[in-house]
Coordinates of C-alpha atoms in Angstrom, one line a residue:
X1 CA 21.3 -43.9 47.6
X2 CA 19.1 -40.9 47.8
X3 CA 16.2 -40.2 45.4
X4 CA 14.7 -36.8 44.7
X5 CA 10.9 -36.7 45.0
X6 CA 8.9 -33.8 43.6
X7 CA 6.7 -32.1 46.1
X8 CA 2.9 -32.4 45.4
X9 CA 2.3 -28.8 46.4
X10 CA 4.9 -27.4 44.0
X11 CA 3.5 -29.5 41.1
X12 CA 0.0 -28.4 41.8
X13 CA 1.1 -24.7 41.8
X14 CA 3.0 -25.2 38.6
X15 CA -0.1 -26.9 37.0
X16 CA -2.5 -24.1 38.2
X17 CA -0.1 -21.4 36.9
X18 CA 0.1 -23.1 33.5
X19 CA -3.7 -23.3 33.3
X20 CA -4.1 -19.6 34.2
X21 CA -1.5 -18.6 31.7
X22 CA -3.2 -20.6 29.0
X23 CA -6.6 -19.0 29.8
X24 CA -5.2 -15.5 29.9
X25 CA -3.4 -16.0 26.6
X26 CA -6.6 -17.5 25.0
X27 CA -8.7 -14.6 26.2
X28 CA -6.2 -12.0 25.0
X29 CA -6.0 -13.7 21.6
X30 CA -9.8 -13.8 21.3
X31 CA -10.1 -10.1 22.2
X32 CA -7.4 -9.2 19.8
X33 CA -9.2 -11.1 17.0
X34 CA -12.5 -9.5 17.9
X35 CA -11.1 -6.0 17.8
X36 CA -9.4 -6.7 14.5
X37 CA -12.7 -8.0 13.1
X38 CA -14.6 -4.9 14.3
X39 CA -11.9 -2.7 12.8
X40 CA -12.3 -4.4 9.4
X41 CA -16.1 -4.1 9.5
X42 CA -16.4 -0.6 10.9
X43 CA -13.3 1.1 9.4
X44 CA -11.4 -0.8 6.7
X45 CA -14.2 -2.0 4.5
X46 CA -16.3 1.3 4.6
X47 CA -13.2 3.5 3.8
X48 CA -11.9 1.1 1.1
X49 CA -15.3 1.1 -0.7
X50 CA -16.4 4.7 0.0
X51 CA -19.3 3.3 2.0
X52 CA -20.9 4.9 5.1
X53 CA -21.5 3.0 8.4
X54 CA -24.7 4.0 10.2
X55 CA -26.6 2.8 13.2
X56 CA -30.3 2.0 13.3
X57 CA -31.9 4.1 16.1
X58 CA -35.6 3.4 15.6
X59 CA -38.0 0.5 15.3
X60 CA -39.3 1.4 11.9
X61 CA -37.4 -1.4 10.1
X62 CA -38.1 -4.2 12.6
X63 CA -37.7 -7.2 12.6
X64 CA -35.3 -7.0 9.7
X65 CA -33.2 -4.2 11.1
X66 CA -33.8 -3.6 14.8
X67 CA -32.3 -0.7 16.8
X68 CA -28.6 -1.2 17.4
X69 CA -28.0 -2.8 14.0
X70 CA -25.0 -1.6 12.0
X71 CA -25.7 -0.6 8.4
X72 CA -23.0 -0.2 5.8
X73 CA -24.4 1.9 3.0
X74 CA -22.7 1.8 -0.4
X75 CA -23.0 4.6 -2.9
X76 CA -25.2 3.3 -5.8
X77 CA -26.3 4.9 -9.0
X78 CA -29.9 6.0 -8.9
X79 CA -30.7 4.1 -12.0
X80 CA -29.7 0.9 -10.2
X81 CA -32.0 1.4 -7.3
X82 CA -34.9 -1.1 -7.5
X83 CA -38.1 -1.9 -5.6
X84 CA -37.1 -4.0 -2.5
X85 CA -33.8 -2.2 -1.9
X86 CA -33.2 -0.7 1.5
X87 CA -32.1 2.9 0.7
X88 CA -30.6 5.5 2.9
X89 CA -31.8 9.0 2.0
X90 CA -31.6 12.6 3.4
X91 CA -34.8 13.7 5.1
X92 CA -34.1 17.2 3.7
X93 CA -31.8 17.4 0.7
X94 CA -28.3 18.6 1.6
X95 CA -28.9 18.0 5.4
X96 CA -27.0 15.3 7.3
X97 CA -30.1 13.6 8.9
X98 CA -30.9 10.4 7.1
X99 CA -33.4 7.6 7.2
X100 CA -33.0 4.0 5.9
X101 CA -36.3 2.5 4.5
X102 CA -37.3 0.1 1.8
X103 CA -38.3 1.1 -1.7
X104 CA -41.9 0.2 -2.4
X105 CA -42.3 1.9 -5.7
X106 CA -40.4 3.9 -8.4
X107 CA -41.8 6.5 -10.7
X108 CA -40.2 8.2 -13.7
X109 CA -41.2 11.7 -14.9
X110 CA -41.4 12.7 -18.6
X111 CA -38.0 14.4 -18.2
X112 CA -36.5 11.1 -17.0
X113 CA -36.2 12.1 -13.4
X114 CA -36.9 9.3 -11.0
X115 CA -38.7 9.5 -7.6
X116 CA -39.0 6.8 -5.0
X117 CA -41.6 5.9 -2.4
X118 CA -40.2 4.3 0.7
X119 CA -41.6 2.7 3.7
X120 CA -40.3 1.2 7.0
X121 CA -41.0 -2.5 7.3
X122 CA -42.7 -1.9 10.6
X123 CA -44.7 1.1 9.6
X124 CA -48.3 0.9 8.5
X125 CA -47.9 3.7 5.9
X126 CA -45.3 4.8 3.4
X127 CA -43.1 7.8 4.1
X128 CA -45.1 11.0 3.5
X129 CA -43.1 12.5 0.7
X130 CA -41.5 10.9 -2.4
X131 CA -37.7 10.8 -2.4
X132 CA -35.7 12.4 -5.2
X133 CA -32.5 11.2 -6.7
X134 CA -30.6 14.1 -4.9
X135 CA -31.6 12.8 -1.5
X136 CA -30.4 9.2 -1.9
X137 CA -27.1 8.5 -0.3
X138 CA -26.9 4.8 -1.2
X139 CA -28.2 1.3 -0.8
X140 CA -27.6 -0.8 2.3
X141 CA -24.9 -3.2 1.4
X142 CA -24.8 -5.3 4.6
X143 CA -25.8 -5.2 8.2
X144 CA -24.5 -6.6 11.5
X145 CA -26.8 -6.9 14.5
X146 CA -25.9 -5.3 17.9
X147 CA -22.8 -3.6 16.5
X148 CA -24.3 -0.2 16.0
X149 CA -23.4 1.0 19.5
X150 CA -19.7 0.2 18.8
X151 CA -20.1 2.1 15.5
X152 CA -21.3 5.2 17.3
X153 CA -18.3 5.1 19.6
X154 CA -15.8 4.5 16.8
X155 CA -17.1 6.8 14.1
X156 CA -18.4 9.5 16.5
X157 CA -16.3 11.8 18.6
X158 CA -14.2 8.8 19.9
X159 CA -12.6 7.7 16.7
X160 CA -9.5 6.8 18.7
X161 CA -11.2 4.0 20.6
X162 CA -10.7 1.0 18.3
X163 CA -7.1 1.8 17.3
X164 CA -6.1 2.4 20.9
X165 CA -7.8 -0.8 22.2
X166 CA -6.3 -2.7 19.3
X167 CA -2.8 -1.4 20.0
X168 CA -3.1 -2.2 23.7
X169 CA -4.4 -5.7 23.1
X170 CA -1.7 -6.3 20.4
X171 CA 1.0 -5.3 22.8
X172 CA -0.5 -7.4 25.6
X173 CA -0.8 -10.4 23.3
X174 CA 2.9 -9.9 22.3
X175 CA 4.0 -9.8 25.9
X176 CA 2.0 -12.9 26.8
X177 CA 3.4 -14.8 23.8
X178 CA 6.9 -13.7 24.8
X179 CA 6.4 -14.8 28.4
X180 CA 5.0 -18.2 27.2
X181 CA 8.0 -18.7 24.9
X182 CA 10.5 -17.9 27.6
X183 CA 8.7 -20.1 30.2
X184 CA 8.7 -23.0 27.7
X185 CA 12.4 -22.5 27.0
X186 CA 13.2 -22.5 30.7
X187 CA 11.2 -25.6 31.2
X188 CA 13.0 -27.4 28.4
X189 CA 16.4 -26.3 29.8
X190 CA 15.5 -27.4 33.3
X191 CA 14.4 -30.8 32.0
X192 CA 17.6 -31.2 30.1
X193 CA 19.7 -30.2 33.1
X194 CA 17.8 -32.7 35.3
X195 CA 18.4 -35.4 32.8
X196 CA 22.1 -34.7 32.7
X197 CA 22.3 -34.7 36.5
X198 CA 20.4 -38.0 36.6
X199 CA 22.8 -39.5 34.1
X200 CA 25.9 -38.2 35.9
X201 CA 24.7 -39.5 39.2
X202 CA 23.9 -42.9 37.8
X203 CA 27.4 -43.1 36.3
X204 CA 29.0 -42.2 39.6
X205 CA 27.0 -44.7 41.5
X206 CA 28.0 -47.4 38.9
X207 CA 31.7 -46.5 39.2
X208 CA 31.7 -46.5 43.0
X209 CA 29.9 -49.8 43.2
X210 CA 32.4 -51.4 40.7
X211 CA 35.3 -50.1 42.7
X212 CA 34.0 -51.5 45.9
X213 CA 33.4 -54.9 44.3
X214 CA 37.0 -54.8 42.9
X215 CA 38.5 -54.0 46.3
X216 CA 36.4 -56.7 48.0
X217 CA 37.6 -59.2 45.3
X218 CA 41.3 -58.3 45.9
X219 CA 41.0 -58.7 49.6
X220 CA 39.5 -62.2 49.5
X221 CA 42.8 -64.0 48.4
X222 CA 44.9 -66.1 50.9
X223 CA 47.9 -64.5 52.6
X224 CA 51.3 -66.2 51.8
X225 CA 52.6 -68.6 54.5

């Protein structure tokens, strides 16, 4: 009777391949989830709410908002702006350049027009000129540290970056999942075939042994005289 013995080298290679596959699949899934989360924070939420993603470039709001922080600025009625809010305003009314500082005081003129004095948390003095209602773009809704660089890439001249990366990672994740599914199916099929072969071989050995025993029994009788 011959017994099949699995080779240690082949088993080790199969185990190492399975580990590598699991690691690659986990990394791919993690990257896909990260890109999806960035897309939600940088693109989906701002567009859905009419907000504006900005990146902190200076140290004027440290330590609360250090350079590289992502700011999502939501349009807010001027009457709702209060002392303590971090407001994004145009340096010159109608111009694109903006600053995000904290409101330290609010004044109302006799005609009802409101003006705001703002100051960076890290600055010794308030901003030199009061800010009018026309200059205010909105109030900082939420911030995410260290994501501002990604925001500059996504919402700058490279707006294709996140969708492209997300598509590539999604396709890669789909391929890895398909490969894993096919490999698992092949492994199950191979195991089932091995089990069938083992069962068939056992049946053949049992039948052969029984036949041999029967022949031996028949041959043990006495010959007629």
